[in-house]
JSON list of C-alpha atoms in Angstrom, two decimals:
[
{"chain": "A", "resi": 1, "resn": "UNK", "atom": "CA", "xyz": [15.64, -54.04, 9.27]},
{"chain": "A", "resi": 2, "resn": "UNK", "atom": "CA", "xyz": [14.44, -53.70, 12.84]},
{"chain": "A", "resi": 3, "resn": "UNK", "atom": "CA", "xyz": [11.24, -54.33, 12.36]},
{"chain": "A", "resi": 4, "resn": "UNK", "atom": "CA", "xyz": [11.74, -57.39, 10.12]},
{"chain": "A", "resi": 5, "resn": "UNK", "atom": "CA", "xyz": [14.35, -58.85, 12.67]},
{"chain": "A", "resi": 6, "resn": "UNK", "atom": "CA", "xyz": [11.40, -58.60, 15.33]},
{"chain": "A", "resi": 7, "resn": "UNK", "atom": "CA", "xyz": [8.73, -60.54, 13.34]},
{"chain": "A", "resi": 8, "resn": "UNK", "atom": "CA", "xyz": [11.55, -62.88, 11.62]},
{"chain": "A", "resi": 9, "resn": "UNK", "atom": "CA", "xyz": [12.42, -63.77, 15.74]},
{"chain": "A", "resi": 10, "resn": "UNK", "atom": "CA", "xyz": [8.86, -64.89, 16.18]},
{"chain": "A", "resi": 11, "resn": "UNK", "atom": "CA", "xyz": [9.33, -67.51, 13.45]},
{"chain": "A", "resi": 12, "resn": "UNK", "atom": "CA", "xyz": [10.93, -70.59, 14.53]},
{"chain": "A", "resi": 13, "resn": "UNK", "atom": "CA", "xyz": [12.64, -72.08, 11.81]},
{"chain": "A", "resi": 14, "resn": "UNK", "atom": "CA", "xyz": [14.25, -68.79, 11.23]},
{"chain": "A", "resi": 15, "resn": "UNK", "atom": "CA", "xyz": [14.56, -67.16, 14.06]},
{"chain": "A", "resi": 16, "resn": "UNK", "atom": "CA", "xyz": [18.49, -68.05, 14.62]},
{"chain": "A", "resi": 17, "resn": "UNK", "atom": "CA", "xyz": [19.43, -66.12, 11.76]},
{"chain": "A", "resi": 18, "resn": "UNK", "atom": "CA", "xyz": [16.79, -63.63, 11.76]},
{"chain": "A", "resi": 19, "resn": "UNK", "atom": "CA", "xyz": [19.63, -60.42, 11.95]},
{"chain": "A", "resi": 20, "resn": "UNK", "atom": "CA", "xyz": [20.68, -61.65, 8.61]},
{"chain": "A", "resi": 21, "resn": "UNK", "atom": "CA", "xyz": [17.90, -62.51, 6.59]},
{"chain": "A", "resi": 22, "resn": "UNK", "atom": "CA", "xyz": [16.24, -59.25, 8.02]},
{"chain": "A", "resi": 23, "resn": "UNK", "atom": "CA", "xyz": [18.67, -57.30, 6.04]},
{"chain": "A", "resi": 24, "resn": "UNK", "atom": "CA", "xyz": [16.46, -58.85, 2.38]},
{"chain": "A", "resi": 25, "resn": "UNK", "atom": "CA", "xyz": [13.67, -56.87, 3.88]},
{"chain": "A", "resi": 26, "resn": "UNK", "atom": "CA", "xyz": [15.23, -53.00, 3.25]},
{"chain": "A", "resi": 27, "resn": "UNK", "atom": "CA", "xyz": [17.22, -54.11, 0.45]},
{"chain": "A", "resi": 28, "resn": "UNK", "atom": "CA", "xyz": [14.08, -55.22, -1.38]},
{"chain": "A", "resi": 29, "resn": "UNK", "atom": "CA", "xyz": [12.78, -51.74, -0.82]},
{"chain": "A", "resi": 30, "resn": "UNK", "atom": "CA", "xyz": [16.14, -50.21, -1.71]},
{"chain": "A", "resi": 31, "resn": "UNK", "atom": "CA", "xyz": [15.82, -51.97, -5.48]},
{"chain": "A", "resi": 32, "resn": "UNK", "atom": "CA", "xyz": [12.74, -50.25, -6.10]},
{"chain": "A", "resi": 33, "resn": "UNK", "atom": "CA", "xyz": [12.87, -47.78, -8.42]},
{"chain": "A", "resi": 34, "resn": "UNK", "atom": "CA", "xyz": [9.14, -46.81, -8.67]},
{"chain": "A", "resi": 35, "resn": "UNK", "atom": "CA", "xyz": [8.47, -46.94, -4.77]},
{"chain": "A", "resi": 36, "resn": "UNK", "atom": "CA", "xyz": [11.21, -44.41, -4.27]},
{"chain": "A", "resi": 37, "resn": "UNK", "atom": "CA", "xyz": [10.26, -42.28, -6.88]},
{"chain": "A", "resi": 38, "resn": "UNK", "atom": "CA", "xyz": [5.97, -42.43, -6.13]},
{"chain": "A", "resi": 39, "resn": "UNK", "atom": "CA", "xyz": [7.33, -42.24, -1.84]},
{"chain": "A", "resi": 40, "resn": "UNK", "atom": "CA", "xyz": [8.92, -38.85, -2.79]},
{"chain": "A", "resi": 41, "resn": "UNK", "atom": "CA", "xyz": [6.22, -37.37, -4.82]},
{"chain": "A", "resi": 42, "resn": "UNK", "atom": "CA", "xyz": [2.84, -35.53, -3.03]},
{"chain": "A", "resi": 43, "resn": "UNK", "atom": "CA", "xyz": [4.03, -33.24, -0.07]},
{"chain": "A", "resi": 44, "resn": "UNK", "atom": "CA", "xyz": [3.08, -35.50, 2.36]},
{"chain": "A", "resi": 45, "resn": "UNK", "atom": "CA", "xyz": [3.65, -39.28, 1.39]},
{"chain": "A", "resi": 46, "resn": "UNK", "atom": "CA", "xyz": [7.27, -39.07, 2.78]},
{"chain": "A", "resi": 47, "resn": "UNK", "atom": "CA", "xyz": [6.25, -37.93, 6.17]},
{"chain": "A", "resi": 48, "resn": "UNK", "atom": "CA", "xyz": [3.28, -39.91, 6.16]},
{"chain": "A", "resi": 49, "resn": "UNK", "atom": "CA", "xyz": [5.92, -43.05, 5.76]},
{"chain": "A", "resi": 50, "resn": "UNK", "atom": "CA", "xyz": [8.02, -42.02, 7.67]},
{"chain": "A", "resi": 51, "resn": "UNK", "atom": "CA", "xyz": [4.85, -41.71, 10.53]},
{"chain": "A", "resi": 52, "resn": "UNK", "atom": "CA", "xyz": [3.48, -45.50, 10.15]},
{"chain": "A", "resi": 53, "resn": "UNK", "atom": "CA", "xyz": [7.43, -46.91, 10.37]},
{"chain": "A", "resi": 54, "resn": "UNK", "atom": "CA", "xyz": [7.89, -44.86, 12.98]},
{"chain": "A", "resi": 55, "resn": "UNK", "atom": "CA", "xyz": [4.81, -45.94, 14.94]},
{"chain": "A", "resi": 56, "resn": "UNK", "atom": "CA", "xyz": [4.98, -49.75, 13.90]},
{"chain": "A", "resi": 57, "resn": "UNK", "atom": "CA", "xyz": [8.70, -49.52, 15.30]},
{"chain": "A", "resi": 58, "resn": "UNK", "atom": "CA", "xyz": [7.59, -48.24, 18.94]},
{"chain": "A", "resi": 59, "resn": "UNK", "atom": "CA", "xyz": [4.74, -50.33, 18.95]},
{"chain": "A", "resi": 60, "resn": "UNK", "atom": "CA", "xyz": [7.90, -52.96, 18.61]},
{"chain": "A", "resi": 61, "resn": "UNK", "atom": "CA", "xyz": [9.74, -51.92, 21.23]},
{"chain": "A", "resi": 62, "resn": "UNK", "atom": "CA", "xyz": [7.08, -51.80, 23.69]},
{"chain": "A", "resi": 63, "resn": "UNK", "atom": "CA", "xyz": [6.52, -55.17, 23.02]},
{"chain": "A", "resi": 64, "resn": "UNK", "atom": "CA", "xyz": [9.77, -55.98, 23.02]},
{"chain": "A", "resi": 65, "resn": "UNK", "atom": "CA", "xyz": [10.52, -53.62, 26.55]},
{"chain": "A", "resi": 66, "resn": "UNK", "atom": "CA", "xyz": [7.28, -54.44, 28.04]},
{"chain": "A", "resi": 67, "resn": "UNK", "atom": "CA", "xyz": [7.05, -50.18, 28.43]},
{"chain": "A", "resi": 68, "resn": "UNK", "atom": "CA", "xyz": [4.69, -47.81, 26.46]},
{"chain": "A", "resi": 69, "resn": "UNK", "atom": "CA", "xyz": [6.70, -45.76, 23.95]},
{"chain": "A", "resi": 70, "resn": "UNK", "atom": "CA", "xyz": [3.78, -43.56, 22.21]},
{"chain": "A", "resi": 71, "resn": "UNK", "atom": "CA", "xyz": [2.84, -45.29, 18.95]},
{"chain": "A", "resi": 72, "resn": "UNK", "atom": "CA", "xyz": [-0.35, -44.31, 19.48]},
{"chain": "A", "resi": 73, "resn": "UNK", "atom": "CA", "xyz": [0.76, -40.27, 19.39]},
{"chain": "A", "resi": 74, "resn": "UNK", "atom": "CA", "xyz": [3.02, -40.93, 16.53]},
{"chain": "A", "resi": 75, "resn": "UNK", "atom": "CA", "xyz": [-0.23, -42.05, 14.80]},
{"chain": "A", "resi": 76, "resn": "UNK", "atom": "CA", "xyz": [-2.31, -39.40, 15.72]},
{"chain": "A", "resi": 77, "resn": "UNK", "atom": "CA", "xyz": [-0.23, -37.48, 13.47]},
{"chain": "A", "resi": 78, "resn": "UNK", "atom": "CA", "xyz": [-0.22, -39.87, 11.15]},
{"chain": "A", "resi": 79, "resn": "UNK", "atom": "CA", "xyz": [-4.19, -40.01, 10.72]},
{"chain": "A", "resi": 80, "resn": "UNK", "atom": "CA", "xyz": [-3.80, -35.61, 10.81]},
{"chain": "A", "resi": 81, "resn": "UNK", "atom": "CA", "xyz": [-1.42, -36.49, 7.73]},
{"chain": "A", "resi": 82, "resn": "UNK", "atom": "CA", "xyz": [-3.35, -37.93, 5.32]},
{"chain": "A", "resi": 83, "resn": "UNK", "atom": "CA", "xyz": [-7.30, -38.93, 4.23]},
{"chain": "A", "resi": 84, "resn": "UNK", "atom": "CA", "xyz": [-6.29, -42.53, 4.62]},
{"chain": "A", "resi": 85, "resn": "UNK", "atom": "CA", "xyz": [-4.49, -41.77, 7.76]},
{"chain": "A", "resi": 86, "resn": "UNK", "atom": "CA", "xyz": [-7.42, -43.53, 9.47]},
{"chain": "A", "resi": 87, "resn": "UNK", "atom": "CA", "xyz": [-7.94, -46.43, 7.72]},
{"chain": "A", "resi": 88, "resn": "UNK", "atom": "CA", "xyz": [-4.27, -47.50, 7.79]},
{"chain": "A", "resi": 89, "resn": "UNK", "atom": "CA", "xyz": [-3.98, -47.24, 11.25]},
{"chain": "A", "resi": 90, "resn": "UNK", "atom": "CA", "xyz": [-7.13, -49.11, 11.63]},
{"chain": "A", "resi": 91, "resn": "UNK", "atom": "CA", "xyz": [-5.94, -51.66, 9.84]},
{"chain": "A", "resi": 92, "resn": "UNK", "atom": "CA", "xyz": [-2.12, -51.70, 11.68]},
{"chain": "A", "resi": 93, "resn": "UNK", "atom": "CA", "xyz": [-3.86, -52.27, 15.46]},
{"chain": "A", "resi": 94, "resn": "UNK", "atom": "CA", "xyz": [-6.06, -55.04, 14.29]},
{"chain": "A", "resi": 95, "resn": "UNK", "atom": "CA", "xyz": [-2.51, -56.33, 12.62]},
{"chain": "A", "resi": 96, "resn": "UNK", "atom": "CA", "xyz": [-1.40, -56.10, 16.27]},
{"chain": "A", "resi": 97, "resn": "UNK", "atom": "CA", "xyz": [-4.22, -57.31, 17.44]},
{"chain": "A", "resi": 98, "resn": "UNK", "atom": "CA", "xyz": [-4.29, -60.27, 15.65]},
{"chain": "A", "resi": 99, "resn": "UNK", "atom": "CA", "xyz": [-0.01, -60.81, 15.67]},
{"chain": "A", "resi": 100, "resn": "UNK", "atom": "CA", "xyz": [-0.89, -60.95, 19.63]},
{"chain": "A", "resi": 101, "resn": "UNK", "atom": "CA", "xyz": [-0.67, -57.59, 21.01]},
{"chain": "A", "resi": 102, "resn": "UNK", "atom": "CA", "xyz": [-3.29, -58.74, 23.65]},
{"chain": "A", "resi": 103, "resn": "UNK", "atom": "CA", "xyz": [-1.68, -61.80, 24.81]},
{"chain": "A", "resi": 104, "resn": "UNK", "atom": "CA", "xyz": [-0.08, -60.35, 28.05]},
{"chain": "A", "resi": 105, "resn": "UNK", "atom": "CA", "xyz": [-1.88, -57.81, 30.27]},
{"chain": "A", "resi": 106, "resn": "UNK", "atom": "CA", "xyz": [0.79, -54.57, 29.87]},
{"chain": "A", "resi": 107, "resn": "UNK", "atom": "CA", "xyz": [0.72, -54.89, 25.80]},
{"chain": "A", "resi": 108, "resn": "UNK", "atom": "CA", "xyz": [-3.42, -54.99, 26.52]},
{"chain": "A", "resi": 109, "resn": "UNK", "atom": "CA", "xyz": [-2.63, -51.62, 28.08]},
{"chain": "A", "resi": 110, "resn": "UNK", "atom": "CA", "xyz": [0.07, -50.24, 25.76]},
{"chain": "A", "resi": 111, "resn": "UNK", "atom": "CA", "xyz": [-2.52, -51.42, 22.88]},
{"chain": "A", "resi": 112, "resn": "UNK", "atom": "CA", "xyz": [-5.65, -50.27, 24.47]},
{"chain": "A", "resi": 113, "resn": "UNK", "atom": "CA", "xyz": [-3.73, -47.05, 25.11]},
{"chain": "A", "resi": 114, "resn": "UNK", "atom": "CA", "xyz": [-2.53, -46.42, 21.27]},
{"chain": "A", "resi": 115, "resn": "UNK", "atom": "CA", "xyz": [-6.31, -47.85, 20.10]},
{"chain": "A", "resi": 116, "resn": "UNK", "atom": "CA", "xyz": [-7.46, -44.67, 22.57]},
{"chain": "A", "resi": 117, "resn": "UNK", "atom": "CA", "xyz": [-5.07, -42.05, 21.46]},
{"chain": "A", "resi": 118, "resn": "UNK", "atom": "CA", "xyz": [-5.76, -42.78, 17.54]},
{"chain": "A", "resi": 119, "resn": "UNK", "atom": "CA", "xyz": [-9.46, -43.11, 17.70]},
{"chain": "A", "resi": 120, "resn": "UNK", "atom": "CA", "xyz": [-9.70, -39.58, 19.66]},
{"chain": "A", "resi": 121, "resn": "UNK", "atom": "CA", "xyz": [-7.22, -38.54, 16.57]},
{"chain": "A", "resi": 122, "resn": "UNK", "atom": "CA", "xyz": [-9.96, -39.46, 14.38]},
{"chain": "A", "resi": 123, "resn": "UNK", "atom": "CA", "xyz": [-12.64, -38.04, 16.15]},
{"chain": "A", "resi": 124, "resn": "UNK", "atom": "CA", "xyz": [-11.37, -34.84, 16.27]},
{"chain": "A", "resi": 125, "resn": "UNK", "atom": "CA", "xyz": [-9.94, -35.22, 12.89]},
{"chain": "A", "resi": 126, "resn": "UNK", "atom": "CA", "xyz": [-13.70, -35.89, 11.11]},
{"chain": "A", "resi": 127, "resn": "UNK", "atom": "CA", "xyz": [-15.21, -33.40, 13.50]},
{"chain": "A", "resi": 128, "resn": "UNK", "atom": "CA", "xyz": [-12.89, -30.09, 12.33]},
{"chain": "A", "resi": 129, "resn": "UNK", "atom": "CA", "xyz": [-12.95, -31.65, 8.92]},
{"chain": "A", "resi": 130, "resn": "UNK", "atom": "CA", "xyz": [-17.30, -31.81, 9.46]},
{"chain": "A", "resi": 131, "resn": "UNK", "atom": "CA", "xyz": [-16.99, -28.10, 10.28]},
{"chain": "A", "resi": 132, "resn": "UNK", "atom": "CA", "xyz": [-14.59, -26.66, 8.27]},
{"chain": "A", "resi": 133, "resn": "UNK", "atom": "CA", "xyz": [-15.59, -28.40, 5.08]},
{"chain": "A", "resi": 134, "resn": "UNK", "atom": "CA", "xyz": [-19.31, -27.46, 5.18]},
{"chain": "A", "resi": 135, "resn": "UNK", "atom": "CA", "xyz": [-20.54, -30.80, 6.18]},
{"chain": "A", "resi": 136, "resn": "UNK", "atom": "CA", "xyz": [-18.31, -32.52, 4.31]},
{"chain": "A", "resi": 137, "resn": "UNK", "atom": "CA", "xyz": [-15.33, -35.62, 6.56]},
{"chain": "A", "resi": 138, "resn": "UNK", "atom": "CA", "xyz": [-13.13, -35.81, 3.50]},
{"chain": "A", "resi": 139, "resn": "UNK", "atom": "CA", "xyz": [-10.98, -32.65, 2.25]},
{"chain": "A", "resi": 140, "resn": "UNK", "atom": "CA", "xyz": [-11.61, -30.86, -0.97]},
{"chain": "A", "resi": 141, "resn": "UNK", "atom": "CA", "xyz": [-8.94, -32.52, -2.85]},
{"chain": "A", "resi": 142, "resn": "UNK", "atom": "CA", "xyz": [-10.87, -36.03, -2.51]},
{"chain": "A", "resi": 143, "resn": "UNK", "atom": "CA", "xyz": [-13.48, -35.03, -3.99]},
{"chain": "A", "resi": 144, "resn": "UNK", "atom": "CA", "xyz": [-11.82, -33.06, -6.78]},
{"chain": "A", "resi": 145, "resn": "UNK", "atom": "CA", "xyz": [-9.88, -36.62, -7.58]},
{"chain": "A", "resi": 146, "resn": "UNK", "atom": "CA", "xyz": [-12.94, -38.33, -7.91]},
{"chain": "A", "resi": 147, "resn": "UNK", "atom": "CA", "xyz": [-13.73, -35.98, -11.08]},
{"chain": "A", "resi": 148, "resn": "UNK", "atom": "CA", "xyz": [-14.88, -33.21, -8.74]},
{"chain": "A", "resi": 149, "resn": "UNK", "atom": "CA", "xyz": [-18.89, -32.00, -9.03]},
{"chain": "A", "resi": 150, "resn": "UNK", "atom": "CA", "xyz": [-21.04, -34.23, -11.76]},
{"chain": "A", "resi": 151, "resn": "UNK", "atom": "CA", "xyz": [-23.36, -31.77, -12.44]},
{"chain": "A", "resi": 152, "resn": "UNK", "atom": "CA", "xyz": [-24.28, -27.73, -12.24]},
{"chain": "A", "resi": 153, "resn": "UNK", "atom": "CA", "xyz": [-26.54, -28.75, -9.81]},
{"chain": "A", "resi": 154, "resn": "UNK", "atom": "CA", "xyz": [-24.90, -29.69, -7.65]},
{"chain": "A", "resi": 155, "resn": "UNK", "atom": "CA", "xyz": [-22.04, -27.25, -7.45]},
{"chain": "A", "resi": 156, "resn": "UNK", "atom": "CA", "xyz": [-24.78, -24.42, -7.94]},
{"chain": "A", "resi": 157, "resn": "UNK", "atom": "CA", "xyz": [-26.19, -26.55, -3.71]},
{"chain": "A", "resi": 158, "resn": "UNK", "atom": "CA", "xyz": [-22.26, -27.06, -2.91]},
{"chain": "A", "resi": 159, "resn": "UNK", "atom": "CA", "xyz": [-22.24, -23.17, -2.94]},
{"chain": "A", "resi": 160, "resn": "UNK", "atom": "CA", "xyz": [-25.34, -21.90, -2.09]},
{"chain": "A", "resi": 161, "resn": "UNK", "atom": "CA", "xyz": [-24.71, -24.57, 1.04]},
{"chain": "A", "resi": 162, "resn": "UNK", "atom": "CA", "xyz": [-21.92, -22.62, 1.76]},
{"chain": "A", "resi": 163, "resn": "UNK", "atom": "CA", "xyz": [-23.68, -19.30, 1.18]},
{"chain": "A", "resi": 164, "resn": "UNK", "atom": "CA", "xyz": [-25.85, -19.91, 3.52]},
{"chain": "A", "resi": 165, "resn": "UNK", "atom": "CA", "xyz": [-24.16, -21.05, 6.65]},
{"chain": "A", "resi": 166, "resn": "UNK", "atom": "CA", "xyz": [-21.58, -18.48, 6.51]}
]
């Protein structure tokens, strides 16, 4: 509801009754009966949720506050969360960026400063995942959805790869 009052303010036409028709936004979700059953299921799609709402809604109220309140952080452990952690926060700052997070020179800082904390997130994300998975930025489970290893071959390198650094 918050965070659809917020954009539902930025919209003129609507914006005097944006507290009310912000309410259609959580009780479209709430008549869902296959996004809360697939949002419970996997041991870490709730928190994950839980994660980008929770970062989308600071990165509200610093705009709305005109103070940092840590999105960024809450999105470091979002990307730590999941394999798409990554993308979807790449893909929520350039929504700020392009909803106007850069039009005044504090939400430049406060989105500079979340862009900063999430990237080094990533970096250090890929780099454990580059050493503890043998080479490999992904965990094993990707991998093992895409149909796992195609061919002896290259299980029998997979293994020997392993074999051989350790």
């Amino acid at each position: 509801w918050f965070l659809c009052r917020a954009w539902l303010r930025t919209v003129p036409a609507v914006a005097p009754a944006a507290s009310t028709l912000a309410w259609f936004g959580p009780a479209l979700v709430a008549t869902q009966a296959a996004f809360a059953l697939n949002s419970t299921t996997g041991l870490e799609t709730t928190l994950f949720s839980a994660g980008i709402m929770l970062s989308l809604a600071l990165g509200q109220f610093a705009d709305d506050t005109n103070r940092w309140h840590g999105a960024g952080a809450v999105f470091a452990l979002v990307v730590f969360t999941r394999p798409e952690g990554a993308a979807v926060f790449g893909l929520i700052l350039a929504g700020r960026l392009l909803g106007g997070a850069g039009r005044s020179p504090a939400a430049r800082r406060f989105w500079l400063l979340d862009a900063g904390i999430g990237v080094l997130a990533v970096i250090a994300l890929l780099s454990w995942r580059f050493a503890a998975y043998d080479g490999h930025l992904l965990p094993n489970t990707y991998y093992a959805k895409l149909g796992g290893m195609t061919s002896w071959s290259t299980a029998f390198h997979y293994v020997m790869g392993l074999v051989g650094r350790h």
